[in-house]
mmCIF file of C-alpha atoms in Angstrom:
data_model
loop_
_atom_site.group_PDB
_atom_site.id
_atom_site.type_symbol
_atom_site.label_atom_id
_atom_site.label_comp_id
_atom_site.label_asym_id
_atom_site.label_seq_id
_atom_site.Cartn_x
_atom_site.Cartn_y
_atom_site.Cartn_z
ATOM 1 C CA MET A 26 0.000 0.000 0.000
ATOM 2 C CA PRO A 27 1.574 3.300 -1.024
ATOM 3 C CA ARG A 28 2.006 6.085 1.416
ATOM 4 C CA GLY A 29 -1.052 8.354 1.631
ATOM 5 C CA ASP A 30 -3.439 5.635 0.415
ATOM 6 C CA LYS A 31 -6.874 6.134 1.958
ATOM 7 C CA SER A 32 -8.345 2.709 1.072
ATOM 8 C CA SER A 33 -8.150 1.462 4.675
ATOM 9 C CA TYR A 34 -10.446 4.238 5.919
ATOM 10 C CA THR A 35 -14.189 3.679 6.298
ATOM 11 C CA ASP A 36 -16.763 5.779 4.498
ATOM 12 C CA LYS A 37 -17.598 7.557 7.729
ATOM 13 C CA GLN A 38 -13.952 8.480 8.269
ATOM 14 C CA LYS A 39 -13.732 9.784 4.712
ATOM 15 C CA ARG A 40 -16.879 11.916 5.177
ATOM 16 C CA THR A 41 -15.467 13.278 8.425
ATOM 17 C CA ALA A 42 -12.206 14.191 6.695
ATOM 18 C CA GLU A 43 -14.120 15.952 3.891
ATOM 19 C CA HIS A 44 -16.162 17.930 6.376
ATOM 20 C CA ILE A 45 -13.064 18.988 8.323
ATOM 21 C CA GLU A 46 -11.298 19.891 5.077
ATOM 22 C CA GLU A 47 -14.201 22.125 3.995
ATOM 23 C CA SER A 48 -14.279 23.924 7.332
ATOM 24 C CA GLU A 49 -10.515 24.506 7.205
ATOM 25 C CA LYS A 50 -10.824 25.929 3.680
ATOM 26 C CA ALA A 51 -13.576 28.236 4.937
ATOM 27 C CA ARG A 52 -11.141 29.490 7.550
ATOM 28 C CA GLY A 53 -8.723 30.478 4.807
ATOM 29 C CA ARG A 54 -6.284 27.559 4.749
ATOM 30 C CA SER A 55 -4.826 26.327 1.492
ATOM 31 C CA GLU A 56 -6.210 23.117 -0.024
ATOM 32 C CA ALA A 57 -3.113 21.044 0.798
ATOM 33 C CA THR A 58 -2.985 22.305 4.382
ATOM 34 C CA ALA A 59 -6.715 21.735 4.872
ATOM 35 C CA GLU A 60 -6.416 18.142 3.630
ATOM 36 C CA ARG A 61 -3.416 17.469 5.850
ATOM 37 C CA ILE A 62 -5.228 18.849 8.920
ATOM 38 C CA ALA A 63 -8.380 16.863 8.083
ATOM 39 C CA TRP A 64 -6.630 13.495 7.845
ATOM 40 C CA ALA A 65 -4.470 14.211 10.871
ATOM 41 C CA THR A 66 -7.641 14.914 12.843
ATOM 42 C CA VAL A 67 -9.294 11.683 11.654
ATOM 43 C CA ASN A 68 -6.158 9.710 12.562
ATOM 44 C CA LYS A 69 -6.042 11.255 16.004
ATOM 45 C CA GLN A 70 -9.746 10.607 16.666
ATOM 46 C CA ASP A 71 -9.931 7.044 15.337
ATOM 47 C CA GLY A 72 -6.337 5.839 15.368
ATOM 48 C CA GLY A 73 -6.103 5.407 11.595
ATOM 49 C CA GLY A 74 -8.046 3.348 9.069
ATOM 50 C CA LYS A 75 -10.686 0.994 10.439
ATOM 51 C CA LYS A 76 -11.454 -1.320 7.490
ATOM 52 C CA ARG A 77 -10.730 -5.042 7.937
ATOM 53 C CA GLY A 78 -7.339 -6.146 6.810
ATOM 54 C CA SER A 79 -5.743 -2.770 7.268
ATOM 55 C CA ALA A 80 -2.301 -2.729 8.815
ATOM 56 C CA ASN A 81 -3.202 -0.088 11.384
ATOM 57 C CA ASN A 82 -6.050 -2.165 12.737
ATOM 58 C CA THR A 83 -3.915 -5.006 14.092
ATOM 59 C CA ALA A 84 -1.303 -2.642 15.495
ATOM 60 C CA ALA A 85 -4.011 -0.666 17.236
ATOM 61 C CA LYS A 86 -5.474 -3.831 18.805
ATOM 62 C CA THR A 87 -2.133 -4.996 20.182
ATOM 63 C CA ALA A 88 -1.281 -1.540 21.394
ATOM 64 C CA LYS A 89 -4.631 -1.242 23.127
ATOM 65 C CA THR A 90 -4.502 -4.626 24.873
ATOM 66 C CA SER A 91 -0.929 -4.503 26.119
ATOM 67 C CA PRO A 92 -1.267 -1.306 28.200
ATOM 68 C CA THR A 93 -4.356 -2.653 29.922
ATOM 69 C CA LYS A 94 -2.520 -5.822 30.910
ATOM 70 C CA LYS A 95 0.377 -3.754 32.212
ATOM 71 C CA ALA A 96 -2.017 -1.512 34.072
ATOM 72 C CA ALA A 97 -3.697 -4.533 35.654
ATOM 73 C CA VAL A 98 -0.336 -5.833 36.850
ATOM 74 C CA LYS A 99 0.555 -2.396 38.204
ATOM 75 C CA LYS A 100 -2.780 -2.144 40.009
ATOM 76 C CA THR A 101 -2.346 -5.461 41.781
ATOM 77 C CA ALA A 102 1.174 -4.542 42.826
ATOM 78 C CA ALA A 103 -0.086 -1.198 44.053
ATOM 79 C CA LYS A 104 -2.875 -2.885 46.019
ATOM 80 C CA LYS A 105 -0.378 -5.128 47.764
ATOM 81 C CA ALA A 106 1.867 -2.223 48.677
ATOM 82 C CA ALA A 107 -0.990 0.130 49.521
ATOM 83 C CA PRO A 108 -1.672 -0.980 53.110
ATOM 84 C CA LYS A 109 1.949 -0.490 54.141
ATOM 85 C CA ALA A 110 2.268 2.860 52.436
ATOM 86 C CA ALA A 111 -1.155 3.982 53.594
ATOM 87 C CA ALA A 112 -0.229 3.379 57.206
ATOM 88 C CA GLY A 113 2.841 5.575 56.869
ATOM 89 C CA LYS A 114 0.948 8.219 54.967
ATOM 90 C CA ALA A 115 -1.900 8.190 57.444
ATOM 91 C CA THR A 116 0.405 8.842 60.354
ATOM 92 C CA LYS A 117 2.122 11.650 58.494
ATOM 93 C CA ARG A 118 -1.234 13.158 57.604
ATOM 94 C CA THR A 119 -2.540 12.958 61.135
ATOM 95 C CA VAL A 120 0.656 14.455 62.493
ATOM 96 C CA THR A 121 0.500 17.354 60.060
ATOM 97 C CA LYS A 122 -3.196 17.878 60.710
ATOM 98 C CA THR A 123 -2.732 17.937 64.461
ATOM 99 C CA ALA A 124 0.236 20.263 64.106
ATOM 100 C CA LYS A 125 -1.829 22.617 61.973
ATOM 101 C CA LYS A 126 -4.696 22.535 64.441
ATOM 102 C CA ALA A 127 -2.355 23.223 67.337
ATOM 103 C CA ALA A 128 -0.802 26.121 65.478
ATOM 104 C CA GLU A 129 -4.234 27.535 64.701
ATOM 105 C CA LYS A 130 -5.277 27.216 68.338
ATOM 106 C CA ALA A 131 -2.080 28.886 69.500
ATOM 107 C CA THR A 132 -2.541 31.782 67.122
ATOM 108 C CA ALA A 133 -6.179 32.057 68.139
ATOM 109 C CA LYS A 134 -5.185 32.129 71.807
ATOM 110 C CA THR A 135 -2.544 34.784 71.235
ATOM 111 C CA THR A 136 -4.955 36.940 69.284
ATOM 112 C CA VAL A 137 -7.534 36.594 72.043
ATOM 113 C CA LYS A 138 -4.935 37.534 74.642
ATOM 114 C CA LYS A 139 -3.823 40.525 72.620
ATOM 115 C CA THR A 140 -7.368 41.763 72.130
ATOM 116 C CA THR A 141 -8.186 41.380 75.828
ATOM 117 C CA LYS A 142 -5.023 43.274 76.764
ATOM 118 C CA ARG A 143 -5.924 46.055 74.354
ATOM 119 C CA ALA A 144 -9.459 46.209 75.720
ATOM 120 C CA ALA A 145 -8.154 46.287 79.299
ATOM 121 C CA LYS A 146 -5.782 49.114 78.454
ATOM 122 C CA LYS A 147 -8.596 51.056 76.836
ATOM 123 C CA THR A 148 -10.883 50.607 79.816
ATOM 124 C CA VAL A 149 -8.131 51.622 82.243
ATOM 125 C CA ALA A 150 -7.433 54.701 80.163
ATOM 126 C CA LYS A 151 -11.137 55.557 80.041
ATOM 127 C CA GLN A 152 -11.485 55.122 83.790
ATOM 128 C CA ALA A 153 -8.439 57.304 84.410
ATOM 129 C CA THR A 154 -9.834 60.056 82.235
ATOM 130 C CA ARG A 155 -13.202 59.788 83.966
ATOM 131 C CA LYS A 156 -11.577 60.006 87.384
ATOM 132 C CA SER A 157 -9.487 62.989 86.432
ATOM 133 C CA ALA A 158 -12.490 64.655 84.858
ATOM 134 C CA SER A 159 -14.632 64.001 87.925
ATOM 135 C CA THR A 160 -11.951 65.246 90.316
ATOM 136 C CA THR A 161 -11.408 68.378 88.299
ATOM 137 C CA ALA A 162 -15.147 68.886 88.099
ATOM 138 C CA ALA A 163 -15.407 68.410 91.863
ATOM 139 C CA ARG A 164 -12.540 70.784 92.526
ATOM 140 C CA THR A 165 -13.798 73.499 90.240
ATOM 141 C CA PRO A 166 -16.917 74.440 92.248
ATOM 142 C CA ALA A 167 -14.915 74.436 95.482
ATOM 143 C CA LYS A 168 -12.321 76.726 93.988
ATOM 144 C CA LYS A 169 -15.031 78.978 92.630
ATOM 145 C CA THR A 170 -16.728 79.274 95.982
ATOM 146 C CA ALA A 171 -13.403 79.804 97.706
ATOM 147 C CA THR A 172 -12.453 82.536 95.325
ATOM 148 C CA LYS A 173 -15.899 84.053 95.570
ATOM 149 C CA THR A 174 -15.730 84.221 99.344
ATOM 150 C CA THR A 175 -12.278 85.673 99.285
ATOM 151 C CA THR A 176 -13.208 88.271 96.734
ATOM 152 C CA THR A 177 -16.441 89.186 98.464
ATOM 153 C CA GLY A 178 -14.688 89.353 101.840
ATOM 154 C CA ALA A 179 -12.036 91.603 100.401
ATOM 155 C CA ARG A 180 -14.722 93.842 98.950
ATOM 156 C CA LYS A 181 -16.560 94.036 102.244
ATOM 157 C CA ARG A 182 -13.394 94.937 104.039
ATOM 158 C CA ALA A 183 -12.576 97.519 101.480
ATOM 159 C CA ALA A 184 -16.088 98.915 101.740
ATOM 160 C CA GLY A 185 -15.902 98.949 105.531
ATOM 161 C CA LYS A 186 -12.679 100.930 105.563
ATOM 162 C CA ALA A 187 -14.029 103.506 103.297
#
């Protein structure tokens, strides 16, 4: 079979290639490029020609069966080794999870402590300002009355001398 022979392709594959070729031409590709893209797409989708007796068909069957057998062997080996590895992984995971939780708790505790300290400082500062304001307010009327009495007494004395 010469290279580029399309006799091993089914009618459906040929129709698909024609449709892809037309759409590529509509996009502005040259005829040769559109044909190349169309057949490359059909090959990628279907794995080559599908008619009986084609060379690609037998190669595709052997290629498809051998990886599944290898995968089955790998799966059984992985299943045997899984319990041992899972035990090690599980302990690592639990250790990391507990470490993360502990770290989160510690940070939460420190943030709570910091916020309570800040709140305590604010309340102490507020109380101090209230006390100083109340003492100054209490002192102010006493000073006023004291100054009033002294000024009125001085006036009376001055008036009495005159």
